[in-house]
Amino acid sequence: MIDVKSTFIPFREAGYFTKLIIDYIEGNSELDKLISHRPNVSSFKKAIEERASIDINRTVLHEALLGQHQGVDISSSTKTNIDIITDSNTFTITTGHQLCLFTGPLYFIYKIVSALNTVKKLKEEYPDNNFVPVFWMASEDHDFEEISVANIYNKKLKWEQGMSGAVGRLDTDSINSVLSELKYIVGDKNLGQEFITAIEKAYTPGSSITIATRELIYTLFPNDGLVVIDGDDKSLKNQFKDVMRDELQNQRIEKAIKSTNELLAKNYKIQVNPRPINLFYLSPGSRERVIDVSENLLDEVESNPENFSPNVIMRCMYQERVLPNLAYIGGGGELSYWLQLKSAFELYDIPFPILLLRNSALFIDKKSSKRFTDMGFNLSQLFQDIHQLTKIYVDQSPSDNSLIEDKIIKLKDSINDLLHEAIGVDSSIESSLKGEEKKILNSLDAIDKRIYKARKRKLEDQIARIENIKSKLFPDNGLQERYENIIPFYLKYGEDFIETLKKEFDPFINEFQILSE
């Protein structure tokens, strides 16, 4: 376990979260009509009761999971969780993501840890029920460009892949050049060869991105009971074909969501807009949007539902139709579009889950943490921009010019006193005196600015250090978790990195967390 200290700051103060998400986690009652239950532990009592009253075909789900895990090396805890999915008192807690190269940004990992910790907390609160953490692979997404990059040690690894279609179906034959580049970057770092071996095993040529992602997730979370599920499954889609057929025939989802969007748009930015038909058609190497509907297409959705792929809106509905799910855990962007969807769920009596915001964190190594605090800052100030930090540092730094600055302040006060006394003698000269006062004060301000610039020049090495810390912890002025990959952290800390996240994260705390060594 890594020895870390947790510091928390409100999401509102972090500056990286939208008004909609802040209002949601702060409990704005105006959003209550868009959700099923508030995101707290006590809400799950009612959610469990409601979900237990709705039947799903657990046998089909169980058989689908067994089929997807055939030949996969899984832990006894995962196998147990797959088996107990048939029990009526078992419920899932789900998160998910696109199949990013080498898991992509850190928040991919944070989502899973949030799900694991939610399950743990719910089991403590509701011991008579079983809770299974689920990772839903967005294997049918077709935006390969978005998933093909991993940022490792300030180096952007890019997987070039000439094929198209649902990314989960793409093979891994072209991965060798990226693996070679990764090996070069990793070099002889501690745990490097062990991790490279695990990645090579996952991304075996001739495999698929779906298989590779599942393998890598289970490598990182071997004994946590996590169940990874692929929605690109005929038997599961067969449970959803009535909704897909209705979408093709009646196209009711767009109207339902548009009415919600009209309400949200008064105060918030709309995350997604529905289409007349929210389905794609899958074929080898292709995922094309469905625009026109024919009798043949309607017949095909009955006989071959696996050829149809929900878009982002319907994927949420599909997931909740086939899982005995209580909560979905996602980032701010995801929850923003989930908050638009409840009216569409109601069309088909699909239970709407509790929406939980995943844990967000900034991990600070010991060296960076010490450097920043040694300069007189506290860690929560890291979220201030570089100009604010520079001014704070310059202002609080001892200076030979401090006596001059004090005299300027006193002189400004004296001029103000003089003006009031002069006006008291003859009020007719007020206008001209105020003009003279303004000229003098402008001159004093100019002197003050020159002194400040001189102080900055003397402190340029320290200011450069602040800039380096900021750029390291906030790549491209964004959050670390949205940019950095887990590999550098795993190579430095091994399994302790993920174990530390499990120990420190509280899925119900709803604040941004700074983890500092």
Coordinates of C-alpha atoms in Angstrom, one line a residue:
M1 CA 0.0 0.0 0.0
I2 CA 1.2 3.5 -0.8
D3 CA 1.4 5.9 2.1
V4 CA -0.8 8.8 0.9
K5 CA -2.8 11.6 2.4
S6 CA -6.2 12.5 1.0
T7 CA -7.3 16.1 0.6
F8 CA -10.8 16.9 -0.7
I9 CA -12.1 20.0 -2.5
P10 CA -15.7 20.6 -3.7
F11 CA -16.3 19.8 -7.4
R12 CA -17.6 23.4 -7.7
E13 CA -14.2 24.7 -6.7
A14 CA -12.2 22.4 -8.9
G15 CA -13.3 24.2 -12.0
Y16 CA -13.6 21.2 -14.3
F17 CA -17.2 20.2 -13.8
T18 CA -20.4 21.5 -15.5
K19 CA -23.2 23.3 -13.7
L20 CA -25.5 20.3 -14.4
I21 CA -23.3 17.8 -12.6
I22 CA -22.6 20.2 -9.7
D23 CA -26.3 20.8 -9.3
Y24 CA -27.0 17.1 -9.4
I25 CA -24.5 16.0 -6.8
E26 CA -25.5 19.0 -4.6
G27 CA -29.1 17.8 -4.6
N28 CA -30.8 20.5 -6.7
S29 CA -34.5 19.5 -6.3
E30 CA -35.3 20.8 -9.8
L31 CA -33.5 17.7 -11.2
D32 CA -35.5 15.2 -9.1
K33 CA -37.9 14.6 -12.0
L34 CA -35.0 13.4 -14.1
I35 CA -33.8 10.7 -11.7
S36 CA -35.1 7.6 -9.9
H37 CA -33.4 8.2 -6.6
R38 CA -30.8 10.5 -5.0
P39 CA -27.2 9.2 -5.2
N40 CA -26.7 8.1 -1.6
V41 CA -26.5 4.7 0.3
S42 CA -30.0 5.0 1.9
S43 CA -31.6 5.4 -1.6
F44 CA -30.7 1.8 -2.4
K45 CA -33.2 0.4 0.0
K46 CA -36.1 1.6 -2.2
A47 CA -34.1 0.8 -5.4
I48 CA -33.7 -2.8 -4.3
E49 CA -37.4 -3.2 -3.6
E50 CA -38.4 -1.7 -6.9
R51 CA -35.8 -3.7 -8.9
A52 CA -36.8 -7.0 -7.2
S53 CA -40.4 -6.5 -8.5
I54 CA -39.2 -6.4 -12.2
D55 CA -38.4 -9.7 -13.8
I56 CA -35.5 -10.2 -16.2
N57 CA -34.3 -13.4 -17.8
R58 CA -31.5 -14.2 -15.5
T59 CA -31.0 -17.6 -17.1
V60 CA -30.2 -16.0 -20.5
L61 CA -27.9 -13.5 -18.8
H62 CA -26.1 -16.3 -16.9
E63 CA -25.6 -18.4 -20.1
A64 CA -24.4 -15.3 -22.0
L65 CA -21.8 -14.6 -19.4
L66 CA -20.7 -18.2 -19.3
G67 CA -20.3 -18.2 -23.1
Q68 CA -18.4 -14.9 -23.1
H69 CA -16.0 -16.3 -20.4
Q70 CA -15.4 -19.7 -22.0
G71 CA -11.6 -20.2 -22.1
V72 CA -11.0 -17.0 -20.0
D73 CA -8.9 -17.4 -16.9
I74 CA -11.0 -15.8 -14.2
S75 CA -10.8 -15.9 -10.4
S76 CA -13.1 -17.9 -8.2
S77 CA -14.8 -14.6 -7.0
T78 CA -15.7 -13.7 -10.6
K79 CA -17.0 -17.2 -11.3
T80 CA -19.1 -17.0 -8.1
N81 CA -20.5 -13.7 -9.1
I82 CA -21.4 -15.0 -12.6
D83 CA -23.2 -18.0 -11.0
I84 CA -25.2 -16.0 -8.4
I85 CA -26.5 -13.7 -11.1
T86 CA -29.4 -16.2 -11.3
D87 CA -30.5 -15.5 -7.7
S88 CA -33.4 -13.1 -7.4
N89 CA -31.7 -11.3 -4.5
T90 CA -28.6 -10.5 -6.7
F91 CA -28.2 -7.1 -8.2
T92 CA -25.5 -5.4 -10.3
I93 CA -23.6 -2.2 -10.0
T94 CA -22.4 -1.2 -13.4
T95 CA -19.8 1.0 -15.0
G96 CA -18.4 0.9 -18.5
H97 CA -16.3 2.5 -21.1
Q98 CA -15.0 2.4 -24.6
L99 CA -12.3 -0.2 -25.4
C100 CA -9.4 2.2 -25.1
L101 CA -5.8 1.2 -26.0
F102 CA -4.1 -0.2 -22.8
T103 CA -7.3 1.0 -20.9
G104 CA -6.7 4.6 -22.0
P105 CA -7.0 7.4 -19.4
L106 CA -6.8 6.8 -15.7
Y107 CA -10.5 7.4 -15.1
F108 CA -11.1 4.0 -16.9
I109 CA -9.5 2.5 -13.8
Y110 CA -11.2 4.9 -11.4
K111 CA -14.6 3.8 -12.7
I112 CA -13.9 0.2 -11.9
V113 CA -12.6 1.0 -8.4
S114 CA -15.7 3.2 -7.8
A115 CA -17.9 0.2 -8.8
L116 CA -16.0 -2.2 -6.5
N117 CA -16.2 0.1 -3.5
T118 CA -19.9 0.8 -4.1
V119 CA -20.5 -3.0 -4.0
K120 CA -18.5 -3.3 -0.8
K121 CA -20.4 -0.5 0.9
L122 CA -23.8 -1.8 -0.2
K123 CA -23.0 -5.3 1.1
E124 CA -22.2 -3.8 4.5
E125 CA -25.5 -1.8 4.5
Y126 CA -27.7 -4.5 2.9
P127 CA -26.1 -7.9 3.9
D128 CA -29.2 -10.0 2.8
N129 CA -28.6 -9.1 -0.9
N130 CA -25.8 -9.9 -3.3
F131 CA -24.1 -7.1 -5.3
V132 CA -22.0 -7.8 -8.4
P133 CA -19.7 -5.2 -9.9
V134 CA -20.0 -5.1 -13.7
F135 CA -17.9 -3.5 -16.4
W136 CA -19.9 -3.1 -19.6
M137 CA -17.6 -2.9 -22.6
A138 CA -18.7 -0.5 -25.2
S139 CA -17.5 -2.9 -27.9
E140 CA -19.9 -1.7 -30.6
D141 CA -18.6 1.9 -30.6
H142 CA -17.1 2.7 -34.1
D143 CA -14.9 5.6 -33.2
F144 CA -11.5 3.9 -33.4
E145 CA -9.7 7.3 -33.6
E146 CA -11.0 8.1 -30.1
I147 CA -9.8 4.8 -28.5
S148 CA -6.5 4.4 -30.3
V149 CA -4.3 6.6 -28.1
A150 CA -2.5 6.1 -24.8
N151 CA -0.4 8.8 -23.1
I152 CA 2.6 7.3 -21.3
Y153 CA 5.5 9.2 -19.9
N154 CA 4.5 12.3 -21.9
K155 CA 4.6 10.2 -25.1
K156 CA 1.5 9.7 -27.2
L157 CA 1.2 6.1 -28.4
K158 CA -1.1 5.8 -31.5
W159 CA -2.4 2.5 -32.8
E160 CA -2.9 2.7 -36.5
Q161 CA -5.6 0.4 -37.7
G162 CA -6.9 0.3 -41.3
M163 CA -10.2 -1.5 -40.6
S164 CA -13.5 0.0 -39.6
G165 CA -16.7 -1.0 -38.0
A166 CA -17.5 -1.9 -34.4
V167 CA -14.2 -1.6 -32.6
G168 CA -14.7 -4.6 -30.4
R169 CA -14.7 -6.8 -33.5
L170 CA -11.4 -5.5 -34.9
D171 CA -8.5 -7.8 -34.6
T172 CA -5.2 -7.0 -32.9
D173 CA -2.9 -8.1 -35.7
S174 CA -1.6 -4.5 -36.2
I175 CA -0.6 -4.0 -32.6
N176 CA 3.0 -5.0 -32.8
S177 CA 4.4 -1.6 -33.8
V178 CA 2.7 0.0 -30.8
L179 CA 3.9 -2.8 -28.5
S180 CA 7.5 -2.2 -29.7
E181 CA 7.2 1.5 -29.0
L182 CA 5.8 0.8 -25.5
K183 CA 8.7 -1.6 -24.8
Y184 CA 11.2 1.1 -25.8
I185 CA 9.5 3.7 -23.5
V186 CA 9.2 1.4 -20.6
G187 CA 12.8 0.2 -20.9
D188 CA 14.1 -1.5 -17.8
K189 CA 11.8 0.1 -15.3
N190 CA 10.7 -1.9 -12.3
L191 CA 7.9 -4.3 -13.1
G192 CA 8.2 -3.3 -16.7
Q193 CA 8.8 -6.7 -18.2
E194 CA 6.0 -8.3 -16.1
F195 CA 3.5 -5.7 -17.3
I196 CA 4.6 -5.9 -20.9
T197 CA 4.2 -9.6 -20.8
A198 CA 0.6 -9.1 -19.5
I199 CA -0.2 -6.7 -22.3
E200 CA 1.3 -9.0 -25.0
K201 CA -0.8 -11.8 -23.6
A202 CA -3.9 -9.6 -23.8
Y203 CA -3.3 -8.2 -27.3
T204 CA -2.3 -11.5 -28.9
P205 CA -2.3 -11.2 -32.7
G206 CA -5.4 -12.8 -34.1
S207 CA -7.5 -11.9 -31.1
S208 CA -10.0 -9.0 -30.9
I209 CA -10.0 -5.7 -29.1
T210 CA -12.9 -7.0 -27.0
I211 CA -10.9 -10.1 -25.9
A212 CA -7.8 -8.0 -25.3
T213 CA -9.6 -5.4 -23.1
R214 CA -11.3 -8.1 -21.0
E215 CA -8.0 -9.9 -20.5
L216 CA -6.2 -6.7 -19.4
I217 CA -9.0 -5.7 -17.0
Y218 CA -8.9 -9.1 -15.3
T219 CA -5.1 -8.8 -15.1
L220 CA -5.4 -5.5 -13.3
F221 CA -8.4 -6.6 -11.1
P222 CA -7.8 -10.4 -10.7
N223 CA -9.6 -11.1 -7.4
D224 CA -12.3 -8.5 -7.0
G225 CA -15.3 -10.4 -8.3
L226 CA -15.6 -8.0 -11.2
V227 CA -17.6 -9.3 -14.2
V228 CA -16.8 -7.9 -17.6
I229 CA -19.7 -8.1 -20.1
D230 CA -19.9 -7.6 -23.8
G231 CA -23.2 -6.2 -25.1
D232 CA -22.4 -7.4 -28.6
D233 CA -24.2 -10.7 -27.9
K234 CA -27.1 -12.3 -29.8
S235 CA -28.8 -13.8 -26.8
L236 CA -28.7 -10.5 -24.9
K237 CA -29.9 -8.4 -27.9
N238 CA -32.7 -10.9 -28.3
Q239 CA -34.0 -9.6 -24.9
F240 CA -34.0 -6.1 -26.3
K241 CA -35.4 -6.7 -29.8
D242 CA -38.9 -5.5 -28.9
V243 CA -37.5 -2.1 -28.1
M244 CA -35.4 -2.0 -31.2
R245 CA -38.4 -3.0 -33.4
D246 CA -40.5 -0.3 -31.8
E247 CA -37.8 2.2 -32.5
L248 CA -37.7 1.2 -36.1
Q249 CA -41.5 1.3 -36.5
N250 CA -42.6 4.2 -34.3
Q251 CA -39.5 6.2 -33.4
R252 CA -40.8 7.4 -30.1
I253 CA -37.5 7.9 -28.3
E254 CA -36.6 11.1 -30.1
K255 CA -39.8 12.9 -29.1
A256 CA -39.5 11.7 -25.5
I257 CA -36.0 13.0 -25.0
K258 CA -36.5 16.2 -26.9
S259 CA -39.2 17.2 -24.3
T260 CA -36.6 16.6 -21.5
N261 CA -33.9 18.5 -23.5
E262 CA -36.2 21.5 -23.8
L263 CA -36.5 21.7 -20.1
L264 CA -32.8 21.2 -19.5
A265 CA -31.7 23.7 -22.1
K266 CA -33.1 26.6 -20.1
N267 CA -30.2 26.2 -17.6
Y268 CA -27.8 23.7 -18.9
K269 CA -25.8 22.6 -21.9
I270 CA -27.3 19.5 -23.7
Q271 CA -24.9 16.6 -23.9
V272 CA -26.5 14.5 -26.6
N273 CA -29.4 14.9 -29.1
P274 CA -31.5 12.0 -30.1
R275 CA -31.9 11.0 -33.8
P276 CA -35.1 9.9 -35.5
I277 CA -33.8 6.4 -35.4
N278 CA -31.2 5.6 -32.6
L279 CA -29.9 2.4 -34.1
F280 CA -27.0 1.3 -36.2
Y281 CA -26.7 -1.7 -38.5
L282 CA -23.8 -4.0 -38.0
S283 CA -22.0 -5.9 -40.8
P284 CA -18.4 -7.1 -41.1
G285 CA -16.2 -4.0 -41.1
S286 CA -19.2 -1.6 -40.9
R287 CA -21.5 0.1 -38.4
E288 CA -23.9 2.3 -40.4
R289 CA -26.6 4.5 -39.0
V290 CA -30.1 3.2 -39.8
I291 CA -32.0 5.9 -41.7
D292 CA -34.7 4.1 -43.8
V293 CA -36.8 1.3 -42.5
S294 CA -38.1 -1.5 -44.7
E295 CA -40.1 -4.7 -44.1
N296 CA -36.9 -6.7 -44.6
L297 CA -35.3 -4.7 -41.8
L298 CA -38.2 -5.3 -39.4
D299 CA -38.0 -9.0 -40.2
E300 CA -34.3 -9.0 -39.6
V301 CA -34.5 -7.4 -36.1
E302 CA -36.7 -10.4 -35.2
S303 CA -34.4 -13.1 -36.7
N304 CA -31.0 -11.5 -36.3
P305 CA -31.1 -8.9 -33.5
E306 CA -27.3 -9.1 -33.2
N307 CA -27.1 -7.1 -36.5
F308 CA -28.5 -4.1 -34.8
S309 CA -26.4 -1.8 -32.5
P310 CA -27.9 0.8 -30.1
N311 CA -26.4 4.2 -30.2
V312 CA -25.3 5.9 -27.0
I313 CA -28.9 6.6 -25.9
M314 CA -30.3 3.2 -26.6
R315 CA -27.2 1.5 -25.2
C316 CA -28.2 2.8 -21.8
M317 CA -31.6 1.3 -22.2
Y318 CA -30.3 -2.0 -23.5
Q319 CA -27.9 -2.4 -20.6
E320 CA -30.7 -1.8 -18.0
R321 CA -33.1 -4.1 -19.8
V322 CA -30.7 -7.1 -19.6
L323 CA -29.1 -6.5 -16.2
P324 CA -30.6 -6.6 -12.7
N325 CA -29.0 -3.3 -12.2
L326 CA -29.3 -0.7 -9.4
A327 CA -26.8 2.0 -10.3
Y328 CA -24.7 3.2 -13.1
I329 CA -21.3 4.8 -12.3
G330 CA -20.0 7.3 -14.8
G331 CA -18.1 10.5 -15.3
G332 CA -19.6 14.0 -15.6
G333 CA -20.1 13.8 -19.3
E334 CA -21.8 10.4 -19.1
L335 CA -24.2 11.4 -16.3
S336 CA -25.1 14.5 -18.2
Y337 CA -26.6 12.5 -21.0
W338 CA -28.1 9.9 -18.6
L339 CA -30.0 12.8 -17.0
Q340 CA -31.7 13.3 -20.4
L341 CA -33.0 9.7 -20.7
K342 CA -35.5 8.9 -18.0
S343 CA -38.5 9.7 -20.2
A344 CA -37.3 7.3 -22.8
F345 CA -36.9 4.5 -20.2
E346 CA -40.4 5.1 -19.1
L347 CA -41.7 4.4 -22.6
Y348 CA -40.7 0.7 -22.2
D349 CA -41.0 0.3 -18.4
I350 CA -37.2 -0.1 -18.1
P351 CA -36.0 0.7 -14.6
F352 CA -33.9 3.9 -14.5
P353 CA -30.8 3.3 -12.3
I354 CA -29.4 5.5 -9.6
L355 CA -26.7 7.6 -11.2
L356 CA -23.4 7.8 -9.3
L357 CA -20.5 10.1 -10.2
R358 CA -17.3 8.1 -10.3
N359 CA -14.4 9.1 -8.0
S360 CA -12.2 11.7 -9.4
A361 CA -8.6 12.1 -8.2
L362 CA -5.3 13.8 -8.7
F363 CA -2.3 11.6 -7.7
I364 CA 0.7 13.6 -6.6
D365 CA 4.1 12.0 -6.2
K366 CA 6.2 12.8 -3.1
K367 CA 8.7 15.0 -4.9
S368 CA 6.0 17.2 -6.5
S369 CA 4.0 17.4 -3.3
K370 CA 7.0 18.5 -1.2
R371 CA 8.1 21.1 -3.8
F372 CA 4.7 22.7 -3.9
T373 CA 4.1 22.8 -0.1
D374 CA 7.7 23.9 0.6
M375 CA 6.9 27.0 -1.5
G376 CA 4.1 27.9 1.0
F377 CA 1.1 26.5 -0.8
N378 CA -1.4 24.0 0.3
L379 CA -2.4 21.2 -2.1
S380 CA -5.9 22.5 -2.7
Q381 CA -4.3 25.6 -4.3
L382 CA -3.1 23.4 -7.2
F383 CA -6.4 24.0 -8.9
Q384 CA -5.7 27.7 -9.2
D385 CA -4.3 28.8 -12.5
I386 CA -0.7 29.7 -13.0
H387 CA -1.2 33.5 -12.9
Q388 CA -3.0 33.3 -9.6
L389 CA -0.3 31.0 -8.1
T390 CA 2.4 33.3 -9.4
K391 CA 0.9 36.4 -7.8
I392 CA 0.3 34.6 -4.5
Y393 CA 3.9 33.4 -4.4
V394 CA 5.4 36.8 -5.3
D395 CA 3.2 38.6 -2.8
Q396 CA 4.1 36.3 0.1
S397 CA 7.8 36.2 -0.7
P398 CA 10.1 38.4 1.4
S399 CA 11.5 41.3 -0.6
D400 CA 13.9 44.2 -0.3
N401 CA 11.2 46.3 -1.9
S402 CA 8.7 45.7 0.9
L403 CA 9.5 49.1 2.5
I404 CA 9.0 50.9 -0.8
E405 CA 5.7 49.1 -1.3
D406 CA 4.5 50.0 2.2
K407 CA 5.4 53.7 1.6
I408 CA 3.4 53.7 -1.6
I409 CA 0.4 52.4 0.3
K410 CA 0.8 55.1 3.0
L411 CA 1.3 57.7 0.3
K412 CA -2.0 56.8 -1.4
D413 CA -3.7 57.0 2.0
S414 CA -2.1 60.5 2.7
I415 CA -3.2 61.8 -0.8
N416 CA -6.7 60.7 0.0
D417 CA -6.7 62.4 3.4
L418 CA -5.3 65.6 1.8
L419 CA -8.0 65.6 -0.9
H420 CA -10.8 65.5 1.7
E421 CA -9.2 68.3 3.8
A422 CA -8.7 70.5 0.7
I423 CA -12.3 70.0 -0.3
G424 CA -13.4 70.9 3.2
V425 CA -11.7 74.3 2.7
D426 CA -13.2 75.0 -0.7
S427 CA -15.6 72.5 -2.4
S428 CA -15.3 74.3 -5.7
I429 CA -11.9 72.8 -6.3
E430 CA -13.1 69.1 -5.8
S431 CA -13.2 68.3 -9.5
S432 CA -9.7 69.6 -10.4
L433 CA -8.2 68.0 -7.2
K434 CA -9.7 64.6 -8.1
G435 CA -8.1 64.9 -11.5
E436 CA -4.7 65.6 -10.0
E437 CA -5.3 62.7 -7.5
K438 CA -6.0 60.3 -10.4
K439 CA -2.8 61.3 -12.2
I440 CA -0.7 60.8 -9.0
L441 CA -2.3 57.4 -8.2
N442 CA -1.8 56.2 -11.8
S443 CA 1.9 57.1 -11.4
L444 CA 2.1 55.3 -8.1
D445 CA 0.4 52.2 -9.7
A446 CA 2.9 52.3 -12.5
I447 CA 5.8 52.3 -10.0
D448 CA 4.1 49.5 -8.1
K449 CA 3.8 47.4 -11.2
R450 CA 7.5 47.9 -12.1
I451 CA 8.5 46.8 -8.6
Y452 CA 6.2 43.7 -8.9
K453 CA 7.9 42.9 -12.3
A454 CA 11.3 43.3 -10.7
R455 CA 10.3 40.9 -7.9
K456 CA 9.0 38.4 -10.4
R457 CA 12.4 38.5 -12.3
K458 CA 14.2 37.7 -9.1
L459 CA 11.9 34.8 -8.5
E460 CA 11.8 33.4 -12.0
D461 CA 13.5 30.1 -11.0
Q462 CA 10.8 29.5 -8.3
I463 CA 8.0 30.6 -10.7
A464 CA 9.3 28.1 -13.3
R465 CA 9.2 25.4 -10.7
I466 CA 5.5 26.2 -10.1
E467 CA 4.8 26.1 -13.8
N468 CA 6.6 22.7 -14.1
I469 CA 4.5 21.2 -11.2
K470 CA 1.3 22.5 -12.8
S471 CA 2.1 21.2 -16.3
K472 CA 3.1 17.8 -14.9
L473 CA 0.0 17.4 -12.8
F474 CA -2.4 19.1 -15.3
P475 CA -1.3 18.0 -18.7
D476 CA -2.5 20.4 -21.4
N477 CA -4.2 22.3 -18.6
G478 CA -6.6 19.3 -18.1
L479 CA -7.1 16.8 -15.4
Q480 CA -4.5 14.1 -14.9
E481 CA -7.2 11.4 -14.9
R482 CA -8.4 12.4 -18.3
Y483 CA -4.9 12.2 -19.9
E484 CA -2.5 9.9 -18.1
N485 CA -2.5 6.1 -18.6
I486 CA -2.2 3.7 -15.7
I487 CA 1.1 2.2 -17.0
P488 CA 3.5 4.7 -15.4
F489 CA 1.8 4.4 -12.1
Y490 CA 1.7 0.6 -12.2
L491 CA 5.4 0.4 -13.2
K492 CA 6.3 2.5 -10.2
Y493 CA 4.0 1.2 -7.6
G494 CA 2.8 -2.2 -8.9
E495 CA -0.5 -3.6 -7.5
D496 CA -0.2 -1.1 -4.6
F497 CA -1.4 1.7 -6.8
I498 CA -4.8 0.1 -7.4
E499 CA -5.0 -1.2 -3.9
T500 CA -4.4 2.3 -2.6
L501 CA -7.3 3.6 -4.8
K502 CA -9.5 0.9 -3.3
K503 CA -8.6 2.0 0.2
E504 CA -8.9 5.7 -0.3
F505 CA -11.9 6.1 -2.6
D506 CA -15.3 6.6 -1.2
P507 CA -17.9 6.4 -4.0
F508 CA -20.4 8.5 -2.0
I509 CA -18.2 11.3 -1.0
N510 CA -18.9 13.6 -4.0
E511 CA -15.8 15.7 -3.8
F512 CA -12.6 15.8 -5.8
Q513 CA -9.8 13.9 -4.1
I514 CA -6.1 14.8 -4.0
L515 CA -3.9 11.8 -3.2
S516 CA -0.4 13.0 -2.1
E517 CA 2.5 10.9 -1.1

